[in-house]
XYZ file of C-alpha atoms in Angstrom:
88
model
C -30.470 12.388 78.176
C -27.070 10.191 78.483
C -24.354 11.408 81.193
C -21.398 12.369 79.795
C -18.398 10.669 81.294
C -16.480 13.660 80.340
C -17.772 16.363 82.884
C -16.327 16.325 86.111
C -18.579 18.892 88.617
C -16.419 21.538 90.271
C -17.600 23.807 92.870
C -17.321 27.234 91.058
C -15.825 29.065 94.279
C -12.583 26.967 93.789
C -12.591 27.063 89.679
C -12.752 31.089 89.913
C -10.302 31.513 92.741
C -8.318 28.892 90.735
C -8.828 30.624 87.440
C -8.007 33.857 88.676
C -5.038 33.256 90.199
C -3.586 31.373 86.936
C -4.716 34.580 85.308
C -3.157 36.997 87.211
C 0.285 35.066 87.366
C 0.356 35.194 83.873
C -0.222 38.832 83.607
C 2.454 39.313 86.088
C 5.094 37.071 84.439
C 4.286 38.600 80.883
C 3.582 42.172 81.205
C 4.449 43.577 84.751
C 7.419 42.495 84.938
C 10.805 43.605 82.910
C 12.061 41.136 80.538
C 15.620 39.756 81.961
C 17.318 40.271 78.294
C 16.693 43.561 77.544
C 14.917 45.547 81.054
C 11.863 46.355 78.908
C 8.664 45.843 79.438
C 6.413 44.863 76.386
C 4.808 48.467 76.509
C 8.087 49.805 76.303
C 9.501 47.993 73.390
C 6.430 48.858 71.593
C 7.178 52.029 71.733
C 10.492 51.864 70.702
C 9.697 49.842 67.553
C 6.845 52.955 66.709
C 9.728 55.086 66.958
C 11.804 53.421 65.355
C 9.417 53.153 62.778
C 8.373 56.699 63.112
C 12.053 57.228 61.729
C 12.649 59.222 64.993
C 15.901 59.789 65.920
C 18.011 61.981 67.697
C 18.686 64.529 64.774
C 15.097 64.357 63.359
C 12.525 66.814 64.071
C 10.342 66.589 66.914
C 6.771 64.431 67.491
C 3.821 65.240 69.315
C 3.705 62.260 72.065
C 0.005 61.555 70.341
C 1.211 60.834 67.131
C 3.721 58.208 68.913
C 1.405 57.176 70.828
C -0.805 56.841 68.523
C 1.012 55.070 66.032
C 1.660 52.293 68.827
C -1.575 51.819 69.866
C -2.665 51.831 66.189
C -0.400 49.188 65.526
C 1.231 47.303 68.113
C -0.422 47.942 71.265
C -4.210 47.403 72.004
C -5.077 47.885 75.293
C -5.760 51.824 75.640
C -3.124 54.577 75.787
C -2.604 54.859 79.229
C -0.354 52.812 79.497
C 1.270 54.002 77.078
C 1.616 57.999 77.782
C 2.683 56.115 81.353
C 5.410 54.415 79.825
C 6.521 57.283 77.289
């Protein structure tokens, strides 16, 4: 079988720690922390938007926090709920 010129061998210690840390950055910069425009998190204007589209307002009647909840999840938001009765 032909090498492959291509494939450059990495110890895997330094690829995980590597990969890991570009990883959890990410999360961090995209999800943990508030967006500058707004203050919102992602989970929170998620859950806005179900409202919104829930038609919920002020003077509507009530929802259960499951059906919002829910409704995100369903939707917009699918990691778990969680986060979500967290954030509600």
């Amino acid at each position: 079988m032909a090498e492959s010129s291509n494939i450059i061998p990495v110890p895997i210690e330094e690829e995980v720690k590597s990969s890991y840390l570009n990883y959890a950055m990410s999360v961090i910069v995209s999800r943990a922390l508030p967006d500058v425009r707004d203050g919102l998190k992602p989970v929170h204007r998620r859950l806005l938007y179900a409202m919104d589209e829930l038609g919920l307002r002020s003077n509507a009647t009530t929802k259960k926090s499951a059906r919002i909840t829910g409704d995100a999840m369903g939707k917009y938001h699918p990691h778990g709920d969680q986060s979500l009765y967290d954030a509600l």
